[in-house]
Tab-separated table of N, CA and C and ligand atoms in Angstrom:
chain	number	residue	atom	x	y	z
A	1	UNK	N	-17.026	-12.828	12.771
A	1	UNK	CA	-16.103	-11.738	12.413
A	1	UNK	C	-16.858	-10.691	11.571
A	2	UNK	N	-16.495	-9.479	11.522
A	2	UNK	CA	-17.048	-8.227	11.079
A	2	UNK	C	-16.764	-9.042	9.374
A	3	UNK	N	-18.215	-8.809	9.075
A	3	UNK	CA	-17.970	-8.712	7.121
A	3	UNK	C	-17.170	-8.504	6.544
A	4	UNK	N	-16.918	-6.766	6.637
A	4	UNK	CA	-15.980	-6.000	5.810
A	4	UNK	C	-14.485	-6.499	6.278
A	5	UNK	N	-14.187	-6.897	7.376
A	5	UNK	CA	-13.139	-7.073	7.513
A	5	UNK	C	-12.782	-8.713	6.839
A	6	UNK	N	-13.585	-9.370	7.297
A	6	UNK	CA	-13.640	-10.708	6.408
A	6	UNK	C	-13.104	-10.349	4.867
A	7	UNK	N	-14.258	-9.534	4.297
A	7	UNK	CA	-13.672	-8.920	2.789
A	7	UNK	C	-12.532	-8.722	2.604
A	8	UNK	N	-11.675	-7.557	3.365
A	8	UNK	CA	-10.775	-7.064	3.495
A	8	UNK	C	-9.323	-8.421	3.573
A	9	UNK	N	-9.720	-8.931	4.378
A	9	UNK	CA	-8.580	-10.155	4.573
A	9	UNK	C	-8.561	-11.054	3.092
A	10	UNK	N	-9.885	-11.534	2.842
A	10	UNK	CA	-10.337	-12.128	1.415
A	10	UNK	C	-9.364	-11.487	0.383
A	11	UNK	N	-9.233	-10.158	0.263
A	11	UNK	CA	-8.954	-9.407	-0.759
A	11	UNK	C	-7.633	-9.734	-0.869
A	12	UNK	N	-7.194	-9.384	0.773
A	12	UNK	CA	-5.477	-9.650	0.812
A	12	UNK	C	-4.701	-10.869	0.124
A	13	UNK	N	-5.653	-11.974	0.379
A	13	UNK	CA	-5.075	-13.122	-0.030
A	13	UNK	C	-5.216	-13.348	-1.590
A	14	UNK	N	-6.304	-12.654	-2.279
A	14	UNK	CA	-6.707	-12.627	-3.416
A	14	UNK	C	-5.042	-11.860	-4.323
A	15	UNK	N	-5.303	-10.478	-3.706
A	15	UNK	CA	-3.380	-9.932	-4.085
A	15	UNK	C	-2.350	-10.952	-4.089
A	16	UNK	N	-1.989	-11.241	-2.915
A	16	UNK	CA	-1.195	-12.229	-2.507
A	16	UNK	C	-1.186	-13.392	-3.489
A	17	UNK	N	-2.254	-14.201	-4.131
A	17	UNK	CA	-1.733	-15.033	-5.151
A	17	UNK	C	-1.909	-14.725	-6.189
A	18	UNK	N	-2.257	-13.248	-6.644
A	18	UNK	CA	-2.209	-13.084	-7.947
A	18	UNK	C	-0.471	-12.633	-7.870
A	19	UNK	N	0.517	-12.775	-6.703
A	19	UNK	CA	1.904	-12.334	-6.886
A	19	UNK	C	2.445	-13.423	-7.158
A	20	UNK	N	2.398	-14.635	-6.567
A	20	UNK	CA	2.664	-15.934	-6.687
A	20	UNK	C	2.093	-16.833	-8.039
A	21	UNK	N	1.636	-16.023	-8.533
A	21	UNK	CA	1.125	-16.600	-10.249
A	21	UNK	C	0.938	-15.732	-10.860
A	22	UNK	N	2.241	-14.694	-10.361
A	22	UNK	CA	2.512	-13.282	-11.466
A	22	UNK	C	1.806	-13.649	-12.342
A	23	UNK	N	0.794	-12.933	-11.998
A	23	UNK	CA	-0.438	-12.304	-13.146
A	23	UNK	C	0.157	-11.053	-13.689
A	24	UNK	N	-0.510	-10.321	-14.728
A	24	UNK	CA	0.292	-8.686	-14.911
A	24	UNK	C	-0.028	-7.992	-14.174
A	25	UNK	N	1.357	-7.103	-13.685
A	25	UNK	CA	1.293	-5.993	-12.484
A	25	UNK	C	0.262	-5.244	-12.969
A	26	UNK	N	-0.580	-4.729	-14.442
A	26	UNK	CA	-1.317	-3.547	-14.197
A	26	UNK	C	-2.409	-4.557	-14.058
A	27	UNK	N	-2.651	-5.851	-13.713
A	27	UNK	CA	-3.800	-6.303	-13.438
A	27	UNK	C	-3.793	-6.142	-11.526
A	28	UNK	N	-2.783	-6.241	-11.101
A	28	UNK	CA	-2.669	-6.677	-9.147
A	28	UNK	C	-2.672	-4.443	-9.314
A	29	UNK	N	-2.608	-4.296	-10.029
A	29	UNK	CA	-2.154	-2.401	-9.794
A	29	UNK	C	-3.778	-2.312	-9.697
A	30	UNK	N	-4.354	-2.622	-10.601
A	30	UNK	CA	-5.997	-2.291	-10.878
A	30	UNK	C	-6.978	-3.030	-9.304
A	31	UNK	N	-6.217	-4.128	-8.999
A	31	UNK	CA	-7.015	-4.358	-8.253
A	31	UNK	C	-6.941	-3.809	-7.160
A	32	UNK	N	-5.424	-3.131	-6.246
A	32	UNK	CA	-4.853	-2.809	-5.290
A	32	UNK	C	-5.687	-1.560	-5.374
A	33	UNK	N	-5.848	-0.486	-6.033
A	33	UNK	CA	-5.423	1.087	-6.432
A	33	UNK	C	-6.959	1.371	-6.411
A	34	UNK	N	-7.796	-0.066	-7.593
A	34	UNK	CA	-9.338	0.605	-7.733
A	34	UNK	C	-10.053	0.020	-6.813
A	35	UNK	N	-9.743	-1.038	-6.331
A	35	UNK	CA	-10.857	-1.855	-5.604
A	35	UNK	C	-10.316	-2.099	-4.134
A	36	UNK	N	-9.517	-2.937	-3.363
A	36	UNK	CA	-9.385	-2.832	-2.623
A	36	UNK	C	-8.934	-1.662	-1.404
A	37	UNK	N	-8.156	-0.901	-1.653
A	37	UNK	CA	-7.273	0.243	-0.905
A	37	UNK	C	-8.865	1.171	-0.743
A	38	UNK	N	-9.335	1.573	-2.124
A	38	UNK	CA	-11.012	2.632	-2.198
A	38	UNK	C	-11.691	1.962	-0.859
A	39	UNK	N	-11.804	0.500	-0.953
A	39	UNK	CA	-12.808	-0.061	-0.122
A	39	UNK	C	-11.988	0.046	1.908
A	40	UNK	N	-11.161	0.129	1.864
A	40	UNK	CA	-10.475	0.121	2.641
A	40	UNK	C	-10.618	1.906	3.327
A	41	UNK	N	-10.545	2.753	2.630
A	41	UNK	CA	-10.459	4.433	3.148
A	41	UNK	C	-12.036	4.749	3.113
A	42	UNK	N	-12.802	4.063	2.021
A	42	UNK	CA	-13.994	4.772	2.268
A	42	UNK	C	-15.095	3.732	2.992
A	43	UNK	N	-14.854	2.699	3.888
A	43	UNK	CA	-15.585	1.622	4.430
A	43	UNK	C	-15.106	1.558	5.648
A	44	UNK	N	-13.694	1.225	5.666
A	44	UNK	CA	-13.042	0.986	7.209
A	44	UNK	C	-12.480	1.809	8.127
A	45	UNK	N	-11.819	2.702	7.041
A	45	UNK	CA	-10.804	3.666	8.101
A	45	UNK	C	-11.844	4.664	8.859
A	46	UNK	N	-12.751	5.378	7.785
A	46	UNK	CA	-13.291	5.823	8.280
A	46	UNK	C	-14.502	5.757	9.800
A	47	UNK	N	-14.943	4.490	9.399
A	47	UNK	CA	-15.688	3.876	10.660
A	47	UNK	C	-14.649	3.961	12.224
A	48	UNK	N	-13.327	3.881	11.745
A	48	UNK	CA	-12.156	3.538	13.047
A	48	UNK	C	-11.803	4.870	13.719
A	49	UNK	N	-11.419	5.998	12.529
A	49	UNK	CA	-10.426	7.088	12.613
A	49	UNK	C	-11.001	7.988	13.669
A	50	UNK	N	-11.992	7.659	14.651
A	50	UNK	CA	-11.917	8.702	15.561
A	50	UNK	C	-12.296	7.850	16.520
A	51	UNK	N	-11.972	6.432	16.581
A	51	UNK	CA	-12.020	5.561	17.551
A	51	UNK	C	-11.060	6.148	18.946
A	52	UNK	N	-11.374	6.295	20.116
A	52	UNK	CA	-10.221	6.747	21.078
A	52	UNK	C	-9.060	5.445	21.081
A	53	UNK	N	-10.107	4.352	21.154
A	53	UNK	CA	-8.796	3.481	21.143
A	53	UNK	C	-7.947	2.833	20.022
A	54	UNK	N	-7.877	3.526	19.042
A	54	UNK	CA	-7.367	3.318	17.572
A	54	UNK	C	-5.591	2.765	18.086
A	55	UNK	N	-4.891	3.937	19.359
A	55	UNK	CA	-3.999	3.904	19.606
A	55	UNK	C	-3.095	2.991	20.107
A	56	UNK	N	-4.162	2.029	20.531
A	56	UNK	CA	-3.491	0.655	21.310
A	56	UNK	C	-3.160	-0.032	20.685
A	57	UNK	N	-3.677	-0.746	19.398
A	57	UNK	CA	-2.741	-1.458	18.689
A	57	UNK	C	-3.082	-2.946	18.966
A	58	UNK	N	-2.540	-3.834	18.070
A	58	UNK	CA	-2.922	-5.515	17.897
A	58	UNK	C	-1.678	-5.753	18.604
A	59	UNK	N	-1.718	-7.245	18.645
A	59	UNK	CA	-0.514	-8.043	19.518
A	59	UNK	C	0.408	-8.130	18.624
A	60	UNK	N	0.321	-8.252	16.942
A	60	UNK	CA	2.297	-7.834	16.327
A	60	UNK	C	2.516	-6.404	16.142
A	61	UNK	N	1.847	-4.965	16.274
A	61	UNK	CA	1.878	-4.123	16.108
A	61	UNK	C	3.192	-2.899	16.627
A	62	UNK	N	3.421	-3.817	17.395
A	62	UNK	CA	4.989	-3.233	18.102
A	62	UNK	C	6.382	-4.075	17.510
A	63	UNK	N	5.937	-5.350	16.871
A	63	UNK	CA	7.033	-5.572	16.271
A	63	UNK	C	7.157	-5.053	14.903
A	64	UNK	N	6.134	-4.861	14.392
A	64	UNK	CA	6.232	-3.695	12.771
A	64	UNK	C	6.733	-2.897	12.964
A	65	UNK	N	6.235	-2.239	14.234
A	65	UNK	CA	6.885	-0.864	14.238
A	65	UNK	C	8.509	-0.703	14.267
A	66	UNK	N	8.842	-1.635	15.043
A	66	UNK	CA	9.952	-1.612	15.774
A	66	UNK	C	11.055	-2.076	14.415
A	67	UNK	N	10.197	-3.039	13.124
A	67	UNK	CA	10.957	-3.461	12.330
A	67	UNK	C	11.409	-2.552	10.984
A	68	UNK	N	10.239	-1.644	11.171
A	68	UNK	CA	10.286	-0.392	10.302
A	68	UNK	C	10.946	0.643	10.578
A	69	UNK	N	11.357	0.956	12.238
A	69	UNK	CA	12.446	1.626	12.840
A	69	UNK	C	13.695	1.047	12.534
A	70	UNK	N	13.703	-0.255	12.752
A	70	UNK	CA	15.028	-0.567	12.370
A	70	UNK	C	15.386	-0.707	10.978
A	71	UNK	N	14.442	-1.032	10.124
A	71	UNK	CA	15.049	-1.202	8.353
A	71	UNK	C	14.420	-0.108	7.775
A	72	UNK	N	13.455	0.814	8.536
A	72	UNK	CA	13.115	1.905	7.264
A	72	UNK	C	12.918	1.558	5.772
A	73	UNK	N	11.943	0.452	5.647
A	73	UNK	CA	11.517	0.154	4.328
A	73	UNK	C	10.828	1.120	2.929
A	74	UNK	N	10.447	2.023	3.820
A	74	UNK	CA	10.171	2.826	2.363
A	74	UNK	C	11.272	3.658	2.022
A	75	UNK	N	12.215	3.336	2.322
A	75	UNK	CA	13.694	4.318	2.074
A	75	UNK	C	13.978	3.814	0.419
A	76	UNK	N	13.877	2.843	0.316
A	76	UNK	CA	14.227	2.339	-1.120
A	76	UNK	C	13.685	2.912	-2.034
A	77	UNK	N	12.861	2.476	-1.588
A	77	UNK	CA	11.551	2.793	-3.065
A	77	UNK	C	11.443	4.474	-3.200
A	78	UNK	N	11.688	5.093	-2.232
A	78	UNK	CA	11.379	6.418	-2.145
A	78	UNK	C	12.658	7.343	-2.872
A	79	UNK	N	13.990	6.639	-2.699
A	79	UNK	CA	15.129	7.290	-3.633
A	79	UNK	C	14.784	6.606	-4.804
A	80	UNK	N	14.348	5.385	-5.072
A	80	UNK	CA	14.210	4.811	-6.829
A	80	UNK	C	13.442	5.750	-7.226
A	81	UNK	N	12.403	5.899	-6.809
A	81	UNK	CA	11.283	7.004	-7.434
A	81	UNK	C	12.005	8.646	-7.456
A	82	UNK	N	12.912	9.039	-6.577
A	82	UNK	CA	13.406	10.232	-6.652
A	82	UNK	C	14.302	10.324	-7.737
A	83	UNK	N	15.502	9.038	-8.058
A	83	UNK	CA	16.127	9.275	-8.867
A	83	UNK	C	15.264	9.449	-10.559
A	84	UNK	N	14.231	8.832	-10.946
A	84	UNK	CA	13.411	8.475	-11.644
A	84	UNK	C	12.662	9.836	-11.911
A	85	UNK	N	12.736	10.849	-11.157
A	85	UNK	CA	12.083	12.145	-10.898
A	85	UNK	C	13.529	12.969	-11.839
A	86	UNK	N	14.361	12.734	-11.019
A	86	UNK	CA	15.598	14.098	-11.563
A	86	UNK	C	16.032	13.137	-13.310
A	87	UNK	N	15.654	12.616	-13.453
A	87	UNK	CA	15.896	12.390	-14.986
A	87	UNK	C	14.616	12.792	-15.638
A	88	UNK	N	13.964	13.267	-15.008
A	88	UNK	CA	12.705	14.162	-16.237
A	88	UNK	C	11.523	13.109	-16.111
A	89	UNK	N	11.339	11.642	-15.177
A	89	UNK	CA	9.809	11.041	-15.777
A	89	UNK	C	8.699	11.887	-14.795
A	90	UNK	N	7.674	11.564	-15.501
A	90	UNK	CA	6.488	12.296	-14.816
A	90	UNK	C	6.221	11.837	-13.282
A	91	UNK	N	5.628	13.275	-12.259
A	91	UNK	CA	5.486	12.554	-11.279
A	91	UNK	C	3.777	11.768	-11.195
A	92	UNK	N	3.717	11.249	-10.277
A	92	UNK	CA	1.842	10.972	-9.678
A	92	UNK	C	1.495	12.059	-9.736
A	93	UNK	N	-0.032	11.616	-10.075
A	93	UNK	CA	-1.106	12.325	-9.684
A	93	UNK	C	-1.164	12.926	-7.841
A	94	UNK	N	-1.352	13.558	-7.208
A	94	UNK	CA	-1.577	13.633	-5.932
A	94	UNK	C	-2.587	12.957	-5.557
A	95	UNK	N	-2.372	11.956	-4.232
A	95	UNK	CA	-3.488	11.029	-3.724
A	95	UNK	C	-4.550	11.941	-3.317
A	96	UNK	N	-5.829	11.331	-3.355
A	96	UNK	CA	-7.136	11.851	-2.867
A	96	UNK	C	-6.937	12.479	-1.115
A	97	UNK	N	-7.060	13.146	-0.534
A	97	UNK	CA	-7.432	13.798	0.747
A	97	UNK	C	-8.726	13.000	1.493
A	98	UNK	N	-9.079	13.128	2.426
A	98	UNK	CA	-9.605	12.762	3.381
A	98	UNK	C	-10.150	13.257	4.285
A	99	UNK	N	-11.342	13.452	4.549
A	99	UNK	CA	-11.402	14.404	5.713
A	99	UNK	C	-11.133	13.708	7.725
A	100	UNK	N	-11.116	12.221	7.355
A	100	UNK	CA	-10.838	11.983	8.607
A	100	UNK	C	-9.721	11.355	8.910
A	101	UNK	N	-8.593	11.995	8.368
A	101	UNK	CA	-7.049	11.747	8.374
A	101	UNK	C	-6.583	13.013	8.693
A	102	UNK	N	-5.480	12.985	9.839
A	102	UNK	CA	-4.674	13.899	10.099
A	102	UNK	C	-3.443	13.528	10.015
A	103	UNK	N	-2.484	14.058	10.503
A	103	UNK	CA	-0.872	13.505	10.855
A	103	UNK	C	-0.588	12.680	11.747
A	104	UNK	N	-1.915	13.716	13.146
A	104	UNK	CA	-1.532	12.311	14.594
A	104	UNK	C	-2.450	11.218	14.176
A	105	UNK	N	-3.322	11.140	13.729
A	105	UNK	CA	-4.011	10.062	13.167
A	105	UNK	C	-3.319	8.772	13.272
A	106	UNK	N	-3.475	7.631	13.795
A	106	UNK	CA	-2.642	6.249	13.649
A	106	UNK	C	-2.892	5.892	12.043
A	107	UNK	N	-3.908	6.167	11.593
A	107	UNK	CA	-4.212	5.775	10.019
A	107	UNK	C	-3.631	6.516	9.000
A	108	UNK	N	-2.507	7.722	9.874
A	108	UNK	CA	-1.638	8.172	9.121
A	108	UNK	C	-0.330	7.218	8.213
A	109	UNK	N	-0.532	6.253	9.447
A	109	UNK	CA	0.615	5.222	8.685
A	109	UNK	C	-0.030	4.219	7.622
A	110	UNK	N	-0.623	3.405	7.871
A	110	UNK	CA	-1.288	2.624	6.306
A	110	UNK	C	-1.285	3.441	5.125
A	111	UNK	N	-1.834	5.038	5.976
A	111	UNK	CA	-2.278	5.608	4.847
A	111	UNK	C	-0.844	6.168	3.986
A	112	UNK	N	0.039	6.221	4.787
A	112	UNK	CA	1.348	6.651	3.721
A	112	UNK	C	1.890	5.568	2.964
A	113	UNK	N	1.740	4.389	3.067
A	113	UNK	CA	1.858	2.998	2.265
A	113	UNK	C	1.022	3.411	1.072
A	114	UNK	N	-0.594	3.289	1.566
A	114	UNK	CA	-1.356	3.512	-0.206
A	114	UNK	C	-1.318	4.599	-0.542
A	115	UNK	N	-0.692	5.394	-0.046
A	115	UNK	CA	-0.091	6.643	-1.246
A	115	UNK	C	1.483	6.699	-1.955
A	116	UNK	N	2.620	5.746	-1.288
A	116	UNK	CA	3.931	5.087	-1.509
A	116	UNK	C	3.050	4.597	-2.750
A	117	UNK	N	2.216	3.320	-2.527
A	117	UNK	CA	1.878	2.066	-3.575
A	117	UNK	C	1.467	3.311	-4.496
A	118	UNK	N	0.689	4.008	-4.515
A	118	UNK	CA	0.166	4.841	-5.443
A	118	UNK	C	1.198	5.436	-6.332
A	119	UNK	N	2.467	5.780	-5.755
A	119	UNK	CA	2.727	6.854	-6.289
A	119	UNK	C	4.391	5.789	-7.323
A	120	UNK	N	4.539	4.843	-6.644
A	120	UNK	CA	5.154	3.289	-6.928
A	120	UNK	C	4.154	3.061	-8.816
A	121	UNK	N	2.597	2.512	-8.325
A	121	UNK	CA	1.668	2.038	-8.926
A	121	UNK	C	1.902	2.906	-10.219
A	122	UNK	N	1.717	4.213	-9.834
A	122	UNK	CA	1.610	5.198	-11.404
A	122	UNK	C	2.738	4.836	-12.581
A	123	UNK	N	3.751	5.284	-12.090
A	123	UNK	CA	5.198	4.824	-12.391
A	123	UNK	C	5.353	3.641	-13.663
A	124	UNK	N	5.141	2.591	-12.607
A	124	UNK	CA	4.869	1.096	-13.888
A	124	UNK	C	3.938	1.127	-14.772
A	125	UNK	N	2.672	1.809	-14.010
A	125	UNK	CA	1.722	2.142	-15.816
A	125	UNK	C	2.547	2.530	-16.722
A	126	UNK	N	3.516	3.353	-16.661
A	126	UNK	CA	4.458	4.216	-17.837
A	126	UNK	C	5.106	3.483	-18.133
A	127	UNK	N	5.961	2.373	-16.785
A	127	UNK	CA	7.079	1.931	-17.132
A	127	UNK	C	6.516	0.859	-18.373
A	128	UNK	N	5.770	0.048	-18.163
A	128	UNK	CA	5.509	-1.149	-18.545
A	128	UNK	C	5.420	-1.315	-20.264
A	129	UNK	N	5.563	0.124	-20.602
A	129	UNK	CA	5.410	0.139	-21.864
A	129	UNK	C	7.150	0.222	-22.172
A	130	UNK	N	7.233	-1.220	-23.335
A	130	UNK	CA	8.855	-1.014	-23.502
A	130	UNK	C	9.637	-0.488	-24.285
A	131	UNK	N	8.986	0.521	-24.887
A	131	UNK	CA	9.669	1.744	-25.471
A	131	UNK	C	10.599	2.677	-24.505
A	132	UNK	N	9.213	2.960	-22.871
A	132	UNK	CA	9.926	3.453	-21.931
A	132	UNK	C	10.815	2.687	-21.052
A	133	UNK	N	11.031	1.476	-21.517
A	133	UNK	CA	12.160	0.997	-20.916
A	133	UNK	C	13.391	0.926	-21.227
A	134	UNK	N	13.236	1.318	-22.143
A	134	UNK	CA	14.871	1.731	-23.429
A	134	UNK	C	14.799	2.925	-22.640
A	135	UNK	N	14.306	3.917	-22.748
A	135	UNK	CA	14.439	5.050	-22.352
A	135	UNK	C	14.822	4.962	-20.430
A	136	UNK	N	14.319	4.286	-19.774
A	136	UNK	CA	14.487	4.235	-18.469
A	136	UNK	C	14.822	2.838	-17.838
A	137	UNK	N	16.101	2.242	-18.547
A	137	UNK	CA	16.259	1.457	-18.475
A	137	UNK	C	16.457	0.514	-17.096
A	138	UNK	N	16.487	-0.493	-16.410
A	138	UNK	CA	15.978	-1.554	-15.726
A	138	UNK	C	14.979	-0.882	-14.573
A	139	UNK	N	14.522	0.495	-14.666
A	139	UNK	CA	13.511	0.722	-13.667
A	139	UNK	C	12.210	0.130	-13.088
A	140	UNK	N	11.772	-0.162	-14.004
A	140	UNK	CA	10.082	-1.273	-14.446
A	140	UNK	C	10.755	-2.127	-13.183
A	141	UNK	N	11.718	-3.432	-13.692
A	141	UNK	CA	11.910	-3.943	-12.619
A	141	UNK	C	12.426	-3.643	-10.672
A	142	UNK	N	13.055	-2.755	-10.630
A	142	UNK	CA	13.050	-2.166	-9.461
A	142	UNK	C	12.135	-1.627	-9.090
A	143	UNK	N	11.215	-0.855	-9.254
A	143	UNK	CA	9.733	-0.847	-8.883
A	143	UNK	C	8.772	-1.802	-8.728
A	144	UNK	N	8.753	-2.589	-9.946
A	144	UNK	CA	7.914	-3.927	-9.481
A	144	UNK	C	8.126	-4.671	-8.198
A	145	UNK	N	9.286	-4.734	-7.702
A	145	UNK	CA	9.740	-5.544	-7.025
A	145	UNK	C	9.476	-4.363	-5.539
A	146	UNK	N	9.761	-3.134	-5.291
A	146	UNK	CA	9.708	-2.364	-4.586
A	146	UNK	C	7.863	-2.807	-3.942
A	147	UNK	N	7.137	-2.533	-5.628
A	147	UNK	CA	5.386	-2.279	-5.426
A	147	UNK	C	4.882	-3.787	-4.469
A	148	UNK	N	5.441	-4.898	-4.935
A	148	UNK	CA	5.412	-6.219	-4.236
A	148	UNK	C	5.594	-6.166	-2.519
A	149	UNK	N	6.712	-6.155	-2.520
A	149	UNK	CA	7.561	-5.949	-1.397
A	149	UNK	C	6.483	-4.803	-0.362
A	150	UNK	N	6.303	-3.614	-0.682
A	150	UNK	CA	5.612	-2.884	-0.189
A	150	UNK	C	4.505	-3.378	0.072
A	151	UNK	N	3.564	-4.060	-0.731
A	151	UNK	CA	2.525	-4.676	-0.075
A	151	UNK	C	2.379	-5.900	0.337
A	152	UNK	N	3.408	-6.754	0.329
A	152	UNK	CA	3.380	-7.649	1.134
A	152	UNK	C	3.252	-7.253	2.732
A	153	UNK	N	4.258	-6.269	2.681
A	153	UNK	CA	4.386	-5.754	4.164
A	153	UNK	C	3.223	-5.329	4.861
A	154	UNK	N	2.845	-4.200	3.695
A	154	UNK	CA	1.539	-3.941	4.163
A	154	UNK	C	0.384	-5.268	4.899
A	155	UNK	N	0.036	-5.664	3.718
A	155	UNK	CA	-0.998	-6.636	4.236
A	155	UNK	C	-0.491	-7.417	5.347
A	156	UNK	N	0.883	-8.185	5.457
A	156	UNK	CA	1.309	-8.809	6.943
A	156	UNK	C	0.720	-7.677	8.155
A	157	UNK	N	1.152	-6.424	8.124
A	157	UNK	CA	0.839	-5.338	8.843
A	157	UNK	C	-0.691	-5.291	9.396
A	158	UNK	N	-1.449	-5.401	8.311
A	158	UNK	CA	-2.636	-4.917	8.218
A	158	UNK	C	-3.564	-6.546	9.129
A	159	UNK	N	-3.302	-7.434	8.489
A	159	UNK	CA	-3.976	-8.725	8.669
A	159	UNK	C	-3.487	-8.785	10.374
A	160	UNK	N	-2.307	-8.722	10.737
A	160	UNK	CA	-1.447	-8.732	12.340
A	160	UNK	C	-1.698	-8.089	13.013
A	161	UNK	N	-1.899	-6.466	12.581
A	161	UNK	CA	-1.861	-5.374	13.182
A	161	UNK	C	-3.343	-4.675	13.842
A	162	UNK	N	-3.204	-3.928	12.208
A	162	UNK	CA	-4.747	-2.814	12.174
A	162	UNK	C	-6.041	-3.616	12.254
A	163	UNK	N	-5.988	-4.632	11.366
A	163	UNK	CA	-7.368	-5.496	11.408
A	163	UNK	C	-7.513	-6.385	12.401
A	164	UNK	N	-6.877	-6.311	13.480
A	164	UNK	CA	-7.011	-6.992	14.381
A	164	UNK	C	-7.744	-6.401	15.292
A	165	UNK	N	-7.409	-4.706	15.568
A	165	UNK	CA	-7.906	-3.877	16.209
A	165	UNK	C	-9.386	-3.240	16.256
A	166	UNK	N	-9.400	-3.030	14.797
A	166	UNK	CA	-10.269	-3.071	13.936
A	166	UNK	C	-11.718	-4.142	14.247
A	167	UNK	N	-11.106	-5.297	14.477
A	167	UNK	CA	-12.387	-6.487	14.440
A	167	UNK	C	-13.111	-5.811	16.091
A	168	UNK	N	-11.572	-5.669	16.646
A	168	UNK	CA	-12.293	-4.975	18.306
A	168	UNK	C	-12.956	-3.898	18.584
A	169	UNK	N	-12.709	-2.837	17.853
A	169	UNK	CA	-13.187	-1.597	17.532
A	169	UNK	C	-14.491	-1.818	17.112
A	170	UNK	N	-14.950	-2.482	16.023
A	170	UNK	CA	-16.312	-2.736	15.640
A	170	UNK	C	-17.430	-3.443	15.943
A	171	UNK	N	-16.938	-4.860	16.389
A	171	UNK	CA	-17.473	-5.604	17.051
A	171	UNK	C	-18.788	-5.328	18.175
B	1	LIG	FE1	-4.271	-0.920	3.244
B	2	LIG	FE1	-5.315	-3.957	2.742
């Protein structure tokens, strides 16, 4: 199997039980945000993103899709963070750009997850301090649980999906 992708899966599972032995979120935030996702846009995507056959897709890749059509999962997290906006908290930073990302891009979709997680991720840095939780009260937890949730999906996605394609693409 391709290295990096080996890494990449490694990493996933590495997240994955630092959730299951809730470690602190700004420790799984630090690892998601600085180390893995970086290694992921500036190692993998890029090697893929002008693959012709990027478009075909792994063997669960039509049931994500199809499950994200039907439940629209970033709908949640995306009004928590809006309401969280019209009461005055700060927004994100704007995610980094790319030069080999477009809209039709298939890596348009992962890539709107680690900018969701990003923009999720910022949020709990603030929240986590519990001064601002008097002030913004039970938010910390609805985000945490949103930032989880979101990457669980992701990585099921990613490990089923993209990195499957990925191992074919490079190989
Ligand atoms: Fe990712
Ligand atoms: Fe990943």
């Amino acid at each position: 199997m391709n290295a990096l992708l080996e890494k990449l899966r490694h990493e996933h599972q590495i997240i994955l039980r630092m959730f299951e032995e809730q470690v602190s979120i700004l420790e799984i935030i630090h690892f998601v945000e600085k180390v893995h996702h970086p290694l992921e846009e500036q190692d993998l995507f890029p090697a893929v993103a002008g693959h012709a056959l990027l478009r075909e897709g792994g063997p669960l890749c039509t049931f994500f899709r199809g499950m994200e059509l039907d439940l629209n999962p970033q709908e949640g997290p995306r009004q928590h963070l809006q309401k969280l906006y019209e009461k005055g908290f700060p927004k994100a930073s704007a995610y980094p750009r790319f030069d080999w990302l477009n809209s039709q891009n298939p890596l348009s979709l992962p890539m709107e997850e680690h900018e969701l997680g990003h923009e999720i991720a910022e949020a709990l840095k603030i929240l986590v301090n519990p001064d601002m939780q008097k002030i913004y009260p039970g938010d910390f937890e609805v985000l945490k649980t949103d930032y989880e949730n979101l990457l669980r999906r992701h990585i099921a996605k990613e490990d089923g999906c993209l990195f499957v394609l990925c191992e074919k693409l490079l190989s």
